Amino acid sequence: MPEISQSLGLVPGQADMTPELITRTDWYHRVPKVELHLHLEGAIPLDSLWELVQKYGGDSTVPSLSALEKKFCYRDFSHFIQTWTWKNGFLREYEDFTHIAAAVARDLHAQNIRYVEAFYAPSEFYRHGLNIQEITAALRKGLSQESGTEVALVADLVRDRGAASAAASLREIAEVKELGVIGIGIGGTEHKFPPELFADVYGEARDLGFHTTAHAGEAAGAESVWGAVRKLRVDRIGHGTRAEEDPKLLDYLAEHRIPLEMCPLSNVRTAVVDSISQHPIRRYIERGMLVTVNTDDPKMFGTSFAEELHCLHDTLHFSHDELRRLILNGINSSWLRRERKEELRSSFESDSAWLS
């Protein structure tokens, strides 16, 4: 795969939008938004992550905050996963999770992202002697410090750890479901751990009342998406970027209205696609598929939701009305109760930024 370019004038890992970027994306920044595919560990503002790096003695590969920003540039998807694992090495105590959750919540509120269904991967931190229940409680404590954005949690069972670990994690997560954990998913090395391995785990998750999604069609092709819909019977697909490798799959996704949690700039940063101009999101919409737009790991990709929208407008020629429909798709595809969806839609459609 080609090395990922610093397209759109962004520096990968940029902690916050510059004043120039805010000016350029003003409407996109102000318009109310929802997000269905956001990893909390990939949304940590870089100044908050830098504090954790310093807390644990620093790292010679990142002697400064600017060096930390530059570290988040990837050769390919595997390199991204390696960097993800490195970053998680600085989350070692429960208070660290409260710290990052509060920082992420503040950042989401500043972007006018009103509702989020956010992934977290608690089993990643067994290596530090931490348990899932207390990680979840620590995250909720931090998220509760910002009331402007509602954040539901989706537990990433981490496919790389295997089905037995996923099943054990699921049972522990079920014990803290009341902390706002509404669903489960599997991220990680998709091409090495196909969906079929997790069919029993997903069946148990449904029995426990969890909603389901799965990363598919990102680092692997259409067969991965087929596995997610046929064997895991997911409610939504994370990414689905490579689903177009099989036209019959596109017809199936359109017919069954299975929502796609698409993350265009993420796909460029990890070299799943070479450029935004080649991204399939518009082709999918024209085919009648149900598409949402999301940021995935924005602070690791130097992006923001505003920049996602601006990029779709500037490069793929989405009108503001089309972008509004994408945002409403996010509400409609969320796991909120119907009454809450209606309330959210009404509040968005009456917002001054929405109407401008």
Tab-separated table of C-alpha atoms in Angstrom:
chain	number	residue	atom	x	y	z
A	1	MET	CA	0.000	0.000	0.000
A	2	PRO	CA	1.203	3.534	-0.634
A	3	GLU	CA	2.347	5.711	2.227
A	4	ILE	CA	-0.497	7.809	3.491
A	5	SER	CA	-0.350	11.372	2.311
A	6	GLN	CA	-0.989	14.455	4.393
A	7	SER	CA	-4.004	15.326	2.273
A	8	LEU	CA	-6.245	18.328	2.862
A	9	GLY	CA	-3.378	20.193	4.491
A	10	LEU	CA	-3.750	18.261	7.755
A	11	VAL	CA	-0.918	16.901	9.837
A	12	PRO	CA	-1.720	13.344	10.976
A	13	GLY	CA	-2.298	13.417	14.702
A	14	GLN	CA	-3.077	17.124	14.839
A	15	ALA	CA	-4.494	17.623	18.318
A	16	ASP	CA	-6.982	20.375	17.570
A	17	MET	CA	-8.276	22.316	14.622
A	18	THR	CA	-6.286	25.447	13.849
A	19	PRO	CA	-8.125	28.807	13.637
A	20	GLU	CA	-7.730	28.677	9.853
A	21	LEU	CA	-9.320	25.244	9.700
A	22	ILE	CA	-12.193	26.341	11.941
A	23	THR	CA	-12.831	29.300	9.624
A	24	ARG	CA	-12.732	27.088	6.543
A	25	THR	CA	-15.136	24.570	8.045
A	26	ASP	CA	-17.362	26.926	10.041
A	27	TRP	CA	-20.764	25.525	8.973
A	28	TYR	CA	-19.480	21.983	9.236
A	29	HIS	CA	-18.254	22.710	12.740
A	30	ARG	CA	-21.447	24.399	13.936
A	31	VAL	CA	-24.015	22.008	12.491
A	32	PRO	CA	-25.282	19.452	15.073
A	33	LYS	CA	-23.968	15.943	14.493
A	34	VAL	CA	-24.104	12.350	15.698
A	35	GLU	CA	-21.395	9.711	15.489
A	36	LEU	CA	-21.811	5.928	15.432
A	37	HIS	CA	-18.228	4.803	14.796
A	38	LEU	CA	-15.780	6.442	17.177
A	39	HIS	CA	-13.092	4.676	19.210
A	40	LEU	CA	-12.563	6.431	22.526
A	41	GLU	CA	-8.909	5.378	22.571
A	42	GLY	CA	-8.450	6.917	19.115
A	43	ALA	CA	-10.200	10.164	20.029
A	44	ILE	CA	-7.951	11.227	22.905
A	45	PRO	CA	-6.900	14.866	22.406
A	46	LEU	CA	-3.148	14.760	21.938
A	47	ASP	CA	-2.381	17.101	24.798
A	48	SER	CA	-4.195	14.672	27.112
A	49	LEU	CA	-2.319	11.708	25.637
A	50	TRP	CA	0.956	13.629	26.010
A	51	GLU	CA	0.198	14.044	29.726
A	52	LEU	CA	-0.071	10.260	30.037
A	53	VAL	CA	3.162	9.681	28.117
A	54	GLN	CA	4.912	12.019	30.538
A	55	LYS	CA	3.202	10.432	33.540
A	56	TYR	CA	4.823	7.112	32.673
A	57	GLY	CA	8.326	8.407	32.084
A	58	GLY	CA	8.108	9.486	28.452
A	59	ASP	CA	9.207	7.667	25.320
A	60	SER	CA	12.399	8.316	23.384
A	61	THR	CA	10.532	8.065	20.071
A	62	VAL	CA	8.298	11.016	21.019
A	63	PRO	CA	10.450	13.616	22.784
A	64	SER	CA	7.874	16.371	22.218
A	65	LEU	CA	4.210	16.943	21.495
A	66	SER	CA	5.041	17.726	17.871
A	67	ALA	CA	6.891	14.410	17.639
A	68	LEU	CA	3.803	12.672	19.024
A	69	GLU	CA	1.722	14.280	16.277
A	70	LYS	CA	4.121	13.047	13.614
A	71	LYS	CA	4.083	9.505	15.015
A	72	PHE	CA	0.491	9.159	13.860
A	73	CYS	CA	1.311	8.716	10.171
A	74	TYR	CA	1.003	5.180	8.841
A	75	ARG	CA	2.442	3.120	6.028
A	76	ASP	CA	-0.563	0.778	5.943
A	77	PHE	CA	-3.271	-0.737	8.140
A	78	SER	CA	-0.861	-3.057	9.975
A	79	HIS	CA	1.351	-0.115	10.898
A	80	PHE	CA	-1.714	1.679	12.229
A	81	ILE	CA	-2.567	-1.311	14.468
A	82	GLN	CA	1.019	-1.344	15.775
A	83	THR	CA	0.789	2.346	16.641
A	84	TRP	CA	-2.605	1.800	18.254
A	85	THR	CA	-1.104	-0.856	20.538
A	86	TRP	CA	1.824	1.433	21.407
A	87	LYS	CA	-0.553	4.239	22.392
A	88	ASN	CA	-2.634	1.950	24.600
A	89	GLY	CA	0.493	1.159	26.569
A	90	PHE	CA	0.067	4.514	28.334
A	91	LEU	CA	-3.360	3.619	29.750
A	92	ARG	CA	-2.324	1.746	32.869
A	93	GLU	CA	-4.541	2.851	35.737
A	94	TYR	CA	-8.283	3.325	36.109
A	95	GLU	CA	-7.813	7.057	36.624
A	96	ASP	CA	-6.225	7.230	33.173
A	97	PHE	CA	-9.533	6.123	31.639
A	98	THR	CA	-11.454	8.751	33.566
A	99	HIS	CA	-8.900	11.324	32.382
A	100	ILE	CA	-9.221	10.451	28.687
A	101	ALA	CA	-13.013	10.033	28.793
A	102	ALA	CA	-13.484	13.505	30.228
A	103	ALA	CA	-11.115	14.972	27.624
A	104	VAL	CA	-12.896	13.188	24.758
A	105	ALA	CA	-16.320	14.273	26.033
A	106	ARG	CA	-15.223	17.918	26.176
A	107	ASP	CA	-13.836	17.689	22.655
A	108	LEU	CA	-17.051	16.129	21.311
A	109	HIS	CA	-19.147	18.857	22.906
A	110	ALA	CA	-16.887	21.536	21.398
A	111	GLN	CA	-17.569	20.017	17.957
A	112	ASN	CA	-21.361	20.082	18.531
A	113	ILE	CA	-21.540	16.300	18.309
A	114	ARG	CA	-24.695	15.737	20.330
A	115	TYR	CA	-24.895	11.933	20.482
A	116	VAL	CA	-22.218	9.239	20.148
A	117	GLU	CA	-22.098	5.455	20.226
A	118	ALA	CA	-18.446	4.988	21.119
A	119	PHE	CA	-16.272	1.895	21.037
A	120	TYR	CA	-13.901	0.997	23.833
A	121	ALA	CA	-11.688	-2.091	24.028
A	122	PRO	CA	-11.337	-3.041	27.711
A	123	SER	CA	-9.737	-6.444	27.162
A	124	GLU	CA	-6.722	-4.639	25.660
A	125	PHE	CA	-5.740	-3.643	29.185
A	126	TYR	CA	-5.604	-7.016	30.874
A	127	ARG	CA	-1.843	-6.665	30.444
A	128	HIS	CA	-1.887	-3.898	33.038
A	129	GLY	CA	-3.900	-5.964	35.502
A	130	LEU	CA	-7.088	-3.986	34.916
A	131	ASN	CA	-10.555	-5.527	34.813
A	132	ILE	CA	-13.355	-4.743	32.414
A	133	GLN	CA	-15.923	-3.713	34.978
A	134	GLU	CA	-13.760	-1.063	36.618
A	135	ILE	CA	-12.489	0.271	33.270
A	136	THR	CA	-16.106	0.742	32.203
A	137	ALA	CA	-16.955	2.511	35.455
A	138	ALA	CA	-13.906	4.771	35.105
A	139	LEU	CA	-14.898	5.717	31.562
A	140	ARG	CA	-18.445	6.487	32.606
A	141	LYS	CA	-17.151	8.658	35.439
A	142	GLY	CA	-15.149	10.726	32.959
A	143	LEU	CA	-17.898	10.916	30.350
A	144	SER	CA	-20.371	12.127	32.966
A	145	GLN	CA	-18.258	15.235	33.552
A	146	GLU	CA	-19.577	16.713	30.276
A	147	SER	CA	-23.359	16.916	29.957
A	148	GLY	CA	-23.446	18.487	26.505
A	149	THR	CA	-22.846	15.228	24.627
A	150	GLU	CA	-24.599	11.939	25.309
A	151	VAL	CA	-22.208	8.991	24.935
A	152	ALA	CA	-23.344	5.366	24.848
A	153	LEU	CA	-20.663	2.672	24.997
A	154	VAL	CA	-20.059	-0.181	22.557
A	155	ALA	CA	-17.603	-2.821	23.739
A	156	ASP	CA	-15.015	-3.859	21.157
A	157	LEU	CA	-14.311	-7.524	21.887
A	158	VAL	CA	-11.033	-7.330	19.883
A	159	ARG	CA	-10.970	-10.144	17.338
A	160	ASP	CA	-7.188	-10.596	17.670
A	161	ARG	CA	-7.668	-12.109	21.139
A	162	GLY	CA	-9.804	-14.918	19.713
A	163	ALA	CA	-13.340	-16.167	20.279
A	164	ALA	CA	-12.788	-17.603	23.769
A	165	SER	CA	-11.466	-14.273	25.042
A	166	ALA	CA	-14.337	-12.439	23.318
A	167	ALA	CA	-16.876	-14.692	25.043
A	168	ALA	CA	-15.272	-14.138	28.442
A	169	SER	CA	-15.153	-10.364	27.875
A	170	LEU	CA	-18.805	-10.328	26.845
A	171	ARG	CA	-19.879	-11.909	30.138
A	172	GLU	CA	-17.899	-9.367	32.131
A	173	ILE	CA	-19.329	-6.504	30.082
A	174	ALA	CA	-22.843	-7.789	30.738
A	175	GLU	CA	-22.220	-7.215	34.452
A	176	VAL	CA	-21.867	-3.465	33.871
A	177	LYS	CA	-24.446	-3.035	31.144
A	178	GLU	CA	-26.256	-0.504	33.329
A	179	LEU	CA	-23.327	1.896	32.833
A	180	GLY	CA	-24.602	2.606	29.345
A	181	VAL	CA	-23.035	-0.262	27.410
A	182	ILE	CA	-25.567	-0.839	24.645
A	183	GLY	CA	-23.725	-2.933	22.073
A	184	ILE	CA	-20.703	-4.974	21.066
A	185	GLY	CA	-18.387	-5.063	18.062
A	186	ILE	CA	-15.100	-6.550	16.879
A	187	GLY	CA	-12.209	-4.459	15.599
A	188	GLY	CA	-8.590	-5.381	15.027
A	189	THR	CA	-6.841	-7.463	12.387
A	190	GLU	CA	-9.815	-8.287	10.204
A	191	HIS	CA	-8.087	-10.406	7.556
A	192	LYS	CA	-6.551	-12.752	10.156
A	193	PHE	CA	-9.659	-13.218	12.325
A	194	PRO	CA	-12.768	-13.528	10.101
A	195	PRO	CA	-16.283	-12.943	11.440
A	196	GLU	CA	-17.267	-16.616	11.358
A	197	LEU	CA	-15.048	-17.307	14.384
A	198	PHE	CA	-17.334	-15.171	16.533
A	199	ALA	CA	-20.786	-16.465	15.544
A	200	ASP	CA	-21.505	-18.035	18.945
A	201	VAL	CA	-20.327	-14.922	20.790
A	202	TYR	CA	-22.673	-12.738	18.764
A	203	GLY	CA	-25.561	-15.109	19.413
A	204	GLU	CA	-24.911	-14.839	23.136
A	205	ALA	CA	-24.654	-11.050	22.884
A	206	ARG	CA	-28.101	-10.864	21.287
A	207	ASP	CA	-29.483	-13.110	24.031
A	208	LEU	CA	-28.053	-10.661	26.580
A	209	GLY	CA	-29.844	-7.771	24.862
A	210	PHE	CA	-26.866	-6.104	23.177
A	211	HIS	CA	-26.977	-4.465	19.762
A	212	THR	CA	-24.292	-5.649	17.359
A	213	THR	CA	-21.861	-4.270	14.809
A	214	ALA	CA	-18.598	-5.531	13.333
A	215	HIS	CA	-15.661	-4.021	11.508
A	216	ALA	CA	-15.811	-5.578	8.050
A	217	GLY	CA	-14.738	-4.629	4.544
A	218	GLU	CA	-11.921	-2.406	5.795
A	219	ALA	CA	-8.693	-4.443	5.890
A	220	ALA	CA	-10.434	-7.433	4.255
A	221	GLY	CA	-12.744	-7.676	1.272
A	222	ALA	CA	-16.385	-8.400	0.534
A	223	GLU	CA	-16.201	-11.906	2.009
A	224	SER	CA	-15.661	-10.323	5.437
A	225	VAL	CA	-18.851	-8.286	5.097
A	226	TRP	CA	-20.765	-11.371	3.975
A	227	GLY	CA	-19.511	-13.164	7.086
A	228	ALA	CA	-20.666	-10.320	9.313
A	229	VAL	CA	-24.199	-10.224	7.883
A	230	ARG	CA	-24.708	-13.972	7.403
A	231	LYS	CA	-22.926	-15.474	10.403
A	232	LEU	CA	-22.933	-12.658	12.941
A	233	ARG	CA	-26.300	-11.192	11.867
A	234	VAL	CA	-25.107	-7.719	12.741
A	235	ASP	CA	-27.322	-4.657	13.057
A	236	ARG	CA	-24.676	-2.465	11.382
A	237	ILE	CA	-21.397	-2.788	9.485
A	238	GLY	CA	-18.310	-0.861	10.542
A	239	HIS	CA	-16.732	0.612	7.387
A	240	GLY	CA	-17.848	-1.709	4.538
A	241	THR	CA	-15.446	0.172	2.273
A	242	ARG	CA	-14.502	-2.878	0.212
A	243	ALA	CA	-18.043	-4.266	-0.067
A	244	GLU	CA	-18.176	-3.067	-3.667
A	245	GLU	CA	-15.805	-5.892	-4.618
A	246	ASP	CA	-19.027	-7.930	-4.866
A	247	PRO	CA	-21.981	-6.161	-6.570
A	248	LYS	CA	-24.381	-8.771	-5.174
A	249	LEU	CA	-23.333	-7.762	-1.688
A	250	LEU	CA	-24.159	-4.136	-2.430
A	251	ASP	CA	-27.612	-5.198	-3.601
A	252	TYR	CA	-28.081	-7.201	-0.394
A	253	LEU	CA	-27.001	-4.329	1.868
A	254	ALA	CA	-29.286	-1.924	0.018
A	255	GLU	CA	-32.276	-4.272	0.059
A	256	HIS	CA	-31.943	-5.064	3.760
A	257	ARG	CA	-31.103	-1.473	4.726
A	258	ILE	CA	-28.113	-2.520	6.819
A	259	PRO	CA	-26.426	0.714	7.935
A	260	LEU	CA	-22.783	1.279	7.087
A	261	GLU	CA	-20.633	3.208	9.562
A	262	MET	CA	-18.370	4.784	6.936
A	263	CYS	CA	-15.199	6.669	7.867
A	264	PRO	CA	-13.789	8.237	4.679
A	265	LEU	CA	-10.733	10.070	5.994
A	266	SER	CA	-9.799	7.101	8.168
A	267	ASN	CA	-9.769	4.941	5.047
A	268	VAL	CA	-7.362	7.361	3.387
A	269	ARG	CA	-5.095	7.582	6.437
A	270	THR	CA	-4.787	3.778	6.687
A	271	ALA	CA	-4.425	3.374	2.896
A	272	VAL	CA	-7.613	1.338	2.471
A	273	VAL	CA	-8.289	3.788	-0.366
A	274	ASP	CA	-5.696	5.964	-2.083
A	275	SER	CA	-7.661	9.212	-1.897
A	276	ILE	CA	-11.043	10.666	-1.018
A	277	SER	CA	-11.839	11.000	-4.708
A	278	GLN	CA	-11.708	7.178	-4.929
A	279	HIS	CA	-13.818	6.529	-1.832
A	280	PRO	CA	-17.049	4.596	-2.574
A	281	ILE	CA	-19.364	6.547	-0.245
A	282	ARG	CA	-21.162	8.439	-3.018
A	283	ARG	CA	-21.441	5.323	-5.177
A	284	TYR	CA	-23.035	3.514	-2.256
A	285	ILE	CA	-25.589	6.253	-1.696
A	286	GLU	CA	-26.475	6.329	-5.382
A	287	ARG	CA	-27.045	2.574	-5.159
A	288	GLY	CA	-29.615	3.114	-2.417
A	289	MET	CA	-27.511	1.951	0.533
A	290	LEU	CA	-27.948	3.328	4.054
A	291	VAL	CA	-24.740	5.219	4.830
A	292	THR	CA	-23.576	7.201	7.854
A	293	VAL	CA	-20.407	9.286	8.165
A	294	ASN	CA	-18.034	9.015	11.124
A	295	THR	CA	-14.457	9.790	12.177
A	296	ASP	CA	-13.210	6.447	13.605
A	297	ASP	CA	-9.961	7.571	15.333
A	298	PRO	CA	-9.908	11.307	14.687
A	299	LYS	CA	-6.959	12.323	16.870
A	300	MET	CA	-4.831	9.533	15.444
A	301	PHE	CA	-5.727	10.643	11.915
A	302	GLY	CA	-5.531	14.408	12.366
A	303	THR	CA	-9.179	14.792	11.389
A	304	SER	CA	-12.474	16.019	12.792
A	305	PHE	CA	-16.127	15.496	11.964
A	306	ALA	CA	-16.219	18.988	10.483
A	307	GLU	CA	-13.352	18.096	8.176
A	308	GLU	CA	-15.088	14.858	7.133
A	309	LEU	CA	-18.116	16.873	6.045
A	310	HIS	CA	-16.065	19.570	4.386
A	311	CYS	CA	-14.081	16.963	2.481
A	312	LEU	CA	-17.229	15.260	1.199
A	313	HIS	CA	-18.488	18.639	0.004
A	314	ASP	CA	-15.215	19.818	-1.503
A	315	THR	CA	-13.973	16.609	-3.146
A	316	LEU	CA	-17.055	14.440	-3.756
A	317	HIS	CA	-19.411	17.416	-4.277
A	318	PHE	CA	-21.959	16.584	-1.581
A	319	SER	CA	-24.395	19.453	-1.158
A	320	HIS	CA	-25.286	20.717	2.302
A	321	ASP	CA	-28.686	19.055	1.936
A	322	GLU	CA	-26.973	15.741	1.197
A	323	LEU	CA	-24.738	16.192	4.236
A	324	ARG	CA	-27.777	16.892	6.387
A	325	ARG	CA	-29.316	13.640	5.150
A	326	LEU	CA	-26.146	11.780	6.096
A	327	ILE	CA	-26.368	13.236	9.598
A	328	LEU	CA	-30.024	12.221	9.851
A	329	ASN	CA	-29.020	8.741	8.659
A	330	GLY	CA	-26.839	8.630	11.760
A	331	ILE	CA	-29.808	9.359	14.002
A	332	ASN	CA	-32.003	6.836	12.181
A	333	SER	CA	-29.287	4.143	12.321
A	334	SER	CA	-28.506	4.681	15.996
A	335	TRP	CA	-29.622	2.343	18.747
A	336	LEU	CA	-31.664	5.000	20.481
A	337	ARG	CA	-35.324	4.409	21.274
A	338	ARG	CA	-37.706	5.683	18.596
A	339	GLU	CA	-38.967	8.516	20.804
A	340	ARG	CA	-35.430	9.707	21.491
A	341	LYS	CA	-34.592	9.594	17.776
A	342	GLU	CA	-37.579	11.796	17.048
A	343	GLU	CA	-36.523	14.267	19.746
A	344	LEU	CA	-32.996	14.415	18.377
A	345	ARG	CA	-34.172	14.918	14.783
A	346	SER	CA	-36.475	17.703	15.878
A	347	SER	CA	-33.717	19.467	17.817
A	348	PHE	CA	-31.340	19.221	14.853
A	349	GLU	CA	-33.840	20.475	12.298
A	350	SER	CA	-34.702	23.514	14.437
A	351	ASP	CA	-31.072	24.409	15.148
A	352	SER	CA	-29.936	27.720	13.618
A	353	ALA	CA	-26.817	26.131	12.125
A	354	TRP	CA	-28.891	23.370	10.528
A	355	LEU	CA	-31.066	25.939	8.822
A	356	SER	CA	-28.222	28.175	7.637
